[in-house]
Amino acid sequence: MKKGVVVVCLLFGMLSVSLAQEVFRKQTVHMGSAFSFVVVADSAAEAAVYFQRLSAEMERIENLISEWRPHTQIAQVNQNAGIAPVKVDREVFELTQRAIRYAELTGGAFDISIAALDRIWVFDGSMTELPSEDLIRRSIERVGYQHIRLDSLNSTIFLEKEGMKIGFGSIGKGYAADQGRALLQSLGVKGGIVNASGDLSTWGRQPDGEPWKIGVSDPFKTYRMKKVLKLYEASVATSGSNEKFAEIGGKRYAHIINPTTGCPSTGLMSVTVWGPSAEFANFLSTSMMVLGKKAGKKLLRQFPEYRADIVKDR
């Protein structure tokens, strides 16, 4: 259940040179994607220490949950699908437990076991016809969160079907953003942003007392800001089809796949969600893309701390 590329901008006003603290920024790469960190600190040297701690935290998380690195706990869970349960850290167990709850909340519109989906859809512009119904049906045979077995007492995960896989491409970066924020808050950093490739968490405020300003671009005109969010302690996540999609017979098919049907989501161009947690906003934005506007808004209403901007496809 891959996410769309999130298009957000961090907007900063002019800061007075008389202010004791400054805003420092760093661009880096983690989880195969561009990350950016922003902290309020007394000096560049102090900020560098925070950036180092953040990078180490991102690497730690990737080494726990990446499905692509063969030594990670999630990779080991996948390698033992249909064979044996795998003991994992409590952190990994609880993240998986929450993901299953998300699946239950959406009737399977969100499902981390979609990692096993056969790649029958291509979103590089080369696809000219739809896969056959039989091919689609066979592609989802190993998908189903109901077959993820958790043993809380022993902290194990077991995938019942051989060939099953789980992956956190849909919420992993949001989780990393939340964890990065929590880490820096524990170190006493007064304000900042952890932007995990568009899934971001903010806290505190800028040195001049202003909130963090997050610009969300128009998916049809990415050079134009559609909305500016003014945030203190909050998170933002976007899912969309504006950059990765297939157009067949005049209809746009998003790269976000519905786990229950094996078909791409249609009808929505993008969903941006903001609220307390980047992980949860990530879950909501992805699920709403799959569910569509009506069912997606019904899901959102269950969580009044979260709001969304929904853009329909044309």
Short mmCIF file of C-alpha atoms in Angstrom, two decimals:
data_model
loop_
_atom_site.label_atom_id
_atom_site.label_comp_id
_atom_site.label_asym_id
_atom_site.label_seq_id
_atom_site.Cartn_x
_atom_site.Cartn_y
_atom_site.Cartn_z
CA MET A 1 0.00 0.00 0.00
CA LYS A 2 2.44 2.59 -1.17
CA LYS A 3 1.99 6.24 -0.48
CA GLY A 4 1.95 9.03 -2.96
CA VAL A 5 4.72 11.56 -3.00
CA VAL A 6 3.82 14.21 -0.46
CA VAL A 7 4.17 17.76 -1.69
CA VAL A 8 4.66 20.09 1.24
CA CYS A 9 6.79 23.16 1.82
CA LEU A 10 8.12 24.53 5.09
CA LEU A 11 7.48 28.25 5.13
CA PHE A 12 9.62 30.44 7.37
CA GLY A 13 9.30 34.12 8.10
CA MET A 14 12.22 36.47 8.65
CA LEU A 15 13.72 35.95 12.11
CA SER A 16 15.17 38.85 14.07
CA VAL A 17 18.94 38.65 14.48
CA SER A 18 18.48 39.65 18.11
CA LEU A 19 16.82 36.36 18.99
CA ALA A 20 18.97 34.07 21.13
CA GLN A 21 17.95 30.90 19.34
CA GLU A 22 17.92 30.18 15.62
CA VAL A 23 16.35 27.74 13.20
CA PHE A 24 18.73 25.17 11.73
CA ARG A 25 17.94 22.79 8.88
CA LYS A 26 19.45 19.60 7.50
CA GLN A 27 18.64 17.54 4.38
CA THR A 28 19.45 13.84 4.44
CA VAL A 29 18.38 10.44 3.09
CA HIS A 30 16.79 7.63 5.09
CA MET A 31 14.58 4.69 4.13
CA GLY A 32 15.50 5.36 0.51
CA SER A 33 13.82 8.79 0.60
CA ALA A 34 14.65 12.44 1.21
CA PHE A 35 14.23 13.50 4.84
CA SER A 36 14.64 16.97 6.30
CA PHE A 37 15.13 18.05 9.89
CA VAL A 38 14.49 21.46 11.43
CA VAL A 39 15.46 22.37 15.01
CA VAL A 40 15.50 25.45 17.17
CA ALA A 41 18.91 25.63 18.88
CA ASP A 42 21.42 28.03 20.38
CA SER A 43 24.17 27.25 17.86
CA ALA A 44 25.06 25.28 14.77
CA ALA A 45 27.18 22.95 16.91
CA GLU A 46 24.24 22.19 19.20
CA ALA A 47 21.96 21.62 16.19
CA ALA A 48 24.52 19.24 14.67
CA VAL A 49 24.31 17.05 17.78
CA TYR A 50 20.52 16.91 17.46
CA PHE A 51 20.74 16.08 13.76
CA GLN A 52 23.15 13.26 14.52
CA ARG A 53 20.80 11.83 17.14
CA LEU A 54 17.88 12.09 14.70
CA SER A 55 19.77 10.30 11.94
CA ALA A 56 20.74 7.53 14.33
CA GLU A 57 17.10 7.14 15.36
CA MET A 58 15.93 6.94 11.74
CA GLU A 59 18.57 4.29 11.04
CA ARG A 60 17.55 2.34 14.15
CA ILE A 61 13.92 2.27 13.05
CA GLU A 62 14.81 1.23 9.50
CA ASN A 63 16.92 -1.61 10.87
CA LEU A 64 13.85 -2.85 12.75
CA ILE A 65 11.03 -2.56 10.20
CA SER A 66 12.49 -2.45 6.70
CA GLU A 67 11.21 -5.29 4.54
CA TRP A 68 14.13 -4.77 2.14
CA ARG A 69 17.07 -5.19 4.50
CA PRO A 70 17.43 -8.96 4.99
CA HIS A 71 18.64 -8.74 8.60
CA THR A 72 15.66 -6.81 10.00
CA GLN A 73 13.03 -8.37 12.20
CA ILE A 74 10.29 -7.74 9.65
CA ALA A 75 12.38 -9.35 6.91
CA GLN A 76 12.81 -12.38 9.16
CA VAL A 77 9.06 -12.52 9.77
CA ASN A 78 8.52 -12.54 6.01
CA GLN A 79 11.20 -15.17 5.43
CA ASN A 80 9.44 -17.47 7.92
CA ALA A 81 5.93 -17.03 6.51
CA GLY A 82 4.06 -20.33 6.76
CA ILE A 83 6.99 -21.85 8.68
CA ALA A 84 7.35 -20.49 12.20
CA PRO A 85 6.63 -17.50 14.45
CA VAL A 86 9.45 -14.96 14.85
CA LYS A 87 10.22 -13.19 18.10
CA VAL A 88 10.42 -9.41 17.67
CA ASP A 89 11.10 -6.39 19.84
CA ARG A 90 8.08 -5.05 21.68
CA GLU A 91 8.26 -1.89 19.58
CA VAL A 92 7.88 -3.90 16.36
CA PHE A 93 5.15 -6.05 17.88
CA GLU A 94 3.10 -3.03 18.97
CA LEU A 95 3.51 -1.28 15.60
CA THR A 96 2.20 -4.44 13.91
CA GLN A 97 -0.60 -4.65 16.44
CA ARG A 98 -1.67 -1.09 15.64
CA ALA A 99 -1.50 -1.81 11.91
CA ILE A 100 -3.90 -4.73 12.35
CA ARG A 101 -6.25 -2.44 14.26
CA TYR A 102 -6.10 0.02 11.36
CA ALA A 103 -7.03 -2.80 9.00
CA GLU A 104 -9.99 -3.72 11.18
CA LEU A 105 -11.15 -0.10 11.32
CA THR A 106 -11.25 0.06 7.52
CA GLY A 107 -12.54 -3.42 6.70
CA GLY A 108 -9.23 -4.21 5.03
CA ALA A 109 -8.87 -1.01 2.99
CA PHE A 110 -5.61 -0.64 4.92
CA ASP A 111 -3.50 -3.80 5.11
CA ILE A 112 0.24 -4.16 5.72
CA SER A 113 0.18 -7.65 4.14
CA ILE A 114 -0.24 -5.98 0.74
CA ALA A 115 3.55 -6.17 0.63
CA ALA A 116 3.04 -9.63 -0.92
CA LEU A 117 0.97 -8.29 -3.81
CA ASP A 118 2.25 -9.41 -7.20
CA ARG A 119 3.41 -6.40 -9.21
CA ILE A 120 0.89 -6.66 -12.02
CA TRP A 121 0.26 -2.91 -12.13
CA VAL A 122 2.91 -0.65 -13.65
CA PHE A 123 2.89 3.09 -13.03
CA ASP A 124 5.67 4.33 -15.31
CA GLY A 125 3.40 5.26 -18.22
CA SER A 126 3.93 2.01 -20.12
CA MET A 127 0.70 0.25 -19.13
CA THR A 128 -1.95 0.40 -21.86
CA GLU A 129 -4.53 -2.20 -20.77
CA LEU A 130 -5.96 -3.55 -17.54
CA PRO A 131 -4.73 -6.87 -16.12
CA SER A 132 -7.16 -9.75 -16.49
CA GLU A 133 -9.59 -10.48 -13.65
CA ASP A 134 -7.89 -13.85 -13.11
CA LEU A 135 -4.47 -12.24 -12.81
CA ILE A 136 -5.80 -9.71 -10.31
CA ARG A 137 -7.51 -12.44 -8.29
CA ARG A 138 -4.35 -14.53 -8.11
CA SER A 139 -2.27 -11.49 -7.15
CA ILE A 140 -4.11 -11.07 -3.83
CA GLU A 141 -4.13 -14.71 -2.73
CA ARG A 142 -1.39 -14.05 -0.15
CA VAL A 143 -2.88 -10.77 1.08
CA GLY A 144 -5.02 -10.67 4.23
CA TYR A 145 -4.35 -9.16 7.64
CA GLN A 146 -6.54 -11.88 9.18
CA HIS A 147 -3.65 -14.29 8.60
CA ILE A 148 -1.17 -12.30 10.72
CA ARG A 149 -0.97 -14.05 14.08
CA LEU A 150 0.35 -12.16 17.10
CA ASP A 151 1.41 -13.78 20.37
CA SER A 152 1.61 -11.00 22.95
CA LEU A 153 2.98 -13.22 25.70
CA ASN A 154 5.98 -14.33 23.61
CA SER A 155 6.13 -11.18 21.43
CA THR A 156 6.04 -13.17 18.18
CA ILE A 157 4.59 -12.58 14.73
CA PHE A 158 3.55 -15.44 12.47
CA LEU A 159 2.30 -15.17 8.91
CA GLU A 160 0.07 -18.17 8.32
CA LYS A 161 0.41 -18.40 4.54
CA GLU A 162 3.60 -19.31 2.76
CA GLY A 163 4.67 -16.38 0.60
CA MET A 164 2.92 -13.78 2.78
CA LYS A 165 4.75 -10.56 3.54
CA ILE A 166 4.15 -7.53 5.70
CA GLY A 167 5.61 -4.09 5.17
CA PHE A 168 5.31 -0.63 6.66
CA GLY A 169 5.61 1.48 3.53
CA SER A 170 2.25 3.06 4.38
CA ILE A 171 2.93 4.11 7.99
CA GLY A 172 6.65 3.54 8.60
CA LYS A 173 7.80 7.05 7.74
CA GLY A 174 5.00 8.58 9.80
CA TYR A 175 6.07 6.41 12.71
CA ALA A 176 9.66 7.56 12.24
CA ALA A 177 8.59 11.21 12.25
CA ASP A 178 6.69 10.72 15.51
CA GLN A 179 9.61 8.90 17.12
CA GLY A 180 12.06 11.57 16.00
CA ARG A 181 9.89 14.28 17.51
CA ALA A 182 9.59 12.37 20.80
CA LEU A 183 13.36 11.90 20.92
CA LEU A 184 14.16 15.60 20.49
CA GLN A 185 11.47 16.62 22.95
CA SER A 186 13.09 14.29 25.50
CA LEU A 187 16.40 16.10 24.88
CA GLY A 188 14.80 19.44 25.64
CA VAL A 189 14.66 20.83 22.09
CA LYS A 190 12.09 23.61 22.22
CA GLY A 191 10.80 23.33 18.67
CA GLY A 192 11.32 21.73 15.28
CA ILE A 193 10.10 19.54 12.47
CA VAL A 194 10.94 15.95 11.55
CA ASN A 195 9.97 15.59 7.90
CA ALA A 196 10.16 11.95 6.83
CA SER A 197 9.76 12.40 3.08
CA GLY A 198 6.58 14.42 3.51
CA ASP A 199 5.16 12.67 6.55
CA LEU A 200 6.09 15.16 9.21
CA SER A 201 5.74 15.96 12.90
CA THR A 202 6.17 19.40 14.42
CA TRP A 203 6.43 20.71 17.98
CA GLY A 204 7.04 24.00 19.73
CA ARG A 205 7.31 27.15 17.68
CA GLN A 206 9.75 29.29 15.77
CA PRO A 207 12.07 31.57 17.80
CA ASP A 208 9.86 34.61 17.10
CA GLY A 209 6.88 32.80 18.62
CA GLU A 210 5.24 32.06 15.28
CA PRO A 211 3.83 28.58 14.54
CA TRP A 212 5.41 26.32 11.97
CA LYS A 213 3.86 26.97 8.59
CA ILE A 214 3.39 23.97 6.33
CA GLY A 215 2.36 24.70 2.76
CA VAL A 216 0.38 22.01 0.95
CA SER A 217 0.59 22.33 -2.82
CA ASP A 218 -2.23 21.96 -5.30
CA PRO A 219 -1.82 18.47 -6.88
CA PHE A 220 -2.92 19.88 -10.23
CA LYS A 221 -0.57 22.89 -10.01
CA THR A 222 2.32 21.91 -7.74
CA TYR A 223 3.87 25.36 -7.99
CA ARG A 224 0.86 26.84 -6.18
CA MET A 225 0.08 26.56 -2.46
CA LYS A 226 -3.44 25.23 -1.95
CA LYS A 227 -3.38 25.59 1.81
CA VAL A 228 -1.03 26.78 4.55
CA LEU A 229 -1.28 24.95 7.88
CA LYS A 230 -0.14 26.77 11.01
CA LEU A 231 1.02 24.15 13.47
CA TYR A 232 2.52 23.91 16.93
CA GLU A 233 2.51 20.27 18.04
CA ALA A 234 0.92 18.43 15.16
CA SER A 235 1.59 16.12 12.23
CA VAL A 236 0.77 16.03 8.52
CA ALA A 237 0.64 13.23 5.95
CA THR A 238 -0.46 13.16 2.32
CA SER A 239 -1.30 10.32 -0.04
CA GLY A 240 -1.88 10.99 -3.70
CA SER A 241 -1.79 9.85 -7.30
CA ASN A 242 -0.58 13.03 -8.96
CA GLU A 243 2.93 11.72 -9.65
CA LYS A 244 2.54 7.94 -9.91
CA PHE A 245 -0.47 6.60 -11.79
CA ALA A 246 -1.60 4.69 -14.87
CA GLU A 247 -4.06 6.16 -17.35
CA ILE A 248 -6.00 3.53 -19.28
CA GLY A 249 -9.02 4.24 -21.43
CA GLY A 250 -9.13 7.82 -20.21
CA LYS A 251 -9.34 6.77 -16.54
CA ARG A 252 -6.65 7.45 -13.96
CA TYR A 253 -5.56 4.58 -11.68
CA ALA A 254 -3.58 5.58 -8.58
CA HIS A 255 -0.52 3.63 -7.49
CA ILE A 256 -2.25 3.06 -4.13
CA ILE A 257 -3.78 -0.41 -4.36
CA ASN A 258 -6.96 -1.57 -2.66
CA PRO A 259 -5.84 -4.68 -0.72
CA THR A 260 -9.25 -6.34 -0.92
CA THR A 261 -9.66 -6.05 -4.70
CA GLY A 262 -6.09 -5.88 -5.99
CA CYS A 263 -7.08 -2.84 -8.04
CA PRO A 264 -5.80 0.74 -7.76
CA SER A 265 -7.81 3.39 -6.00
CA THR A 266 -9.78 5.76 -8.23
CA GLY A 267 -11.73 8.97 -7.80
CA LEU A 268 -9.35 10.94 -5.57
CA MET A 269 -6.21 12.81 -6.56
CA SER A 270 -4.86 13.38 -3.05
CA VAL A 271 -5.73 13.34 0.63
CA THR A 272 -3.84 15.42 3.18
CA VAL A 273 -4.52 14.68 6.85
CA TRP A 274 -3.30 16.59 9.88
CA GLY A 275 -3.62 15.89 13.59
CA PRO A 276 -1.57 14.73 16.58
CA SER A 277 0.30 11.74 15.06
CA ALA A 278 2.05 11.35 11.70
CA GLU A 279 1.63 7.58 11.86
CA PHE A 280 -2.12 7.86 12.33
CA ALA A 281 -2.43 10.65 9.75
CA ASN A 282 -0.50 8.37 7.39
CA PHE A 283 -2.96 5.55 8.01
CA LEU A 284 -5.93 7.86 7.44
CA SER A 285 -4.64 9.45 4.23
CA THR A 286 -3.82 6.09 2.66
CA SER A 287 -7.11 4.53 3.73
CA MET A 288 -9.18 7.46 2.51
CA MET A 289 -7.56 7.22 -0.94
CA VAL A 290 -8.70 3.59 -1.10
CA LEU A 291 -12.15 4.12 0.40
CA GLY A 292 -13.05 7.17 -1.68
CA LYS A 293 -14.51 10.48 -0.58
CA LYS A 294 -17.79 9.38 1.02
CA ALA A 295 -16.50 6.38 2.97
CA GLY A 296 -13.22 8.17 3.69
CA LYS A 297 -15.01 11.11 5.32
CA LYS A 298 -17.08 8.66 7.36
CA LEU A 299 -13.84 7.09 8.65
CA LEU A 300 -12.37 10.52 9.41
CA ARG A 301 -15.40 11.55 11.47
CA GLN A 302 -14.54 8.82 13.98
CA PHE A 303 -11.39 10.78 14.89
CA PRO A 304 -12.29 14.42 15.59
CA GLU A 305 -8.68 15.37 16.39
CA TYR A 306 -7.86 14.89 12.71
CA ARG A 307 -8.84 16.97 9.72
CA ALA A 308 -8.36 16.39 6.01
CA ASP A 309 -8.16 18.16 2.69
CA ILE A 310 -9.53 15.93 -0.06
CA VAL A 311 -8.94 16.60 -3.75
CA LYS A 312 -11.07 14.71 -6.26
CA ASP A 313 -9.65 13.53 -9.55
CA ARG A 314 -10.82 15.34 -12.67
#
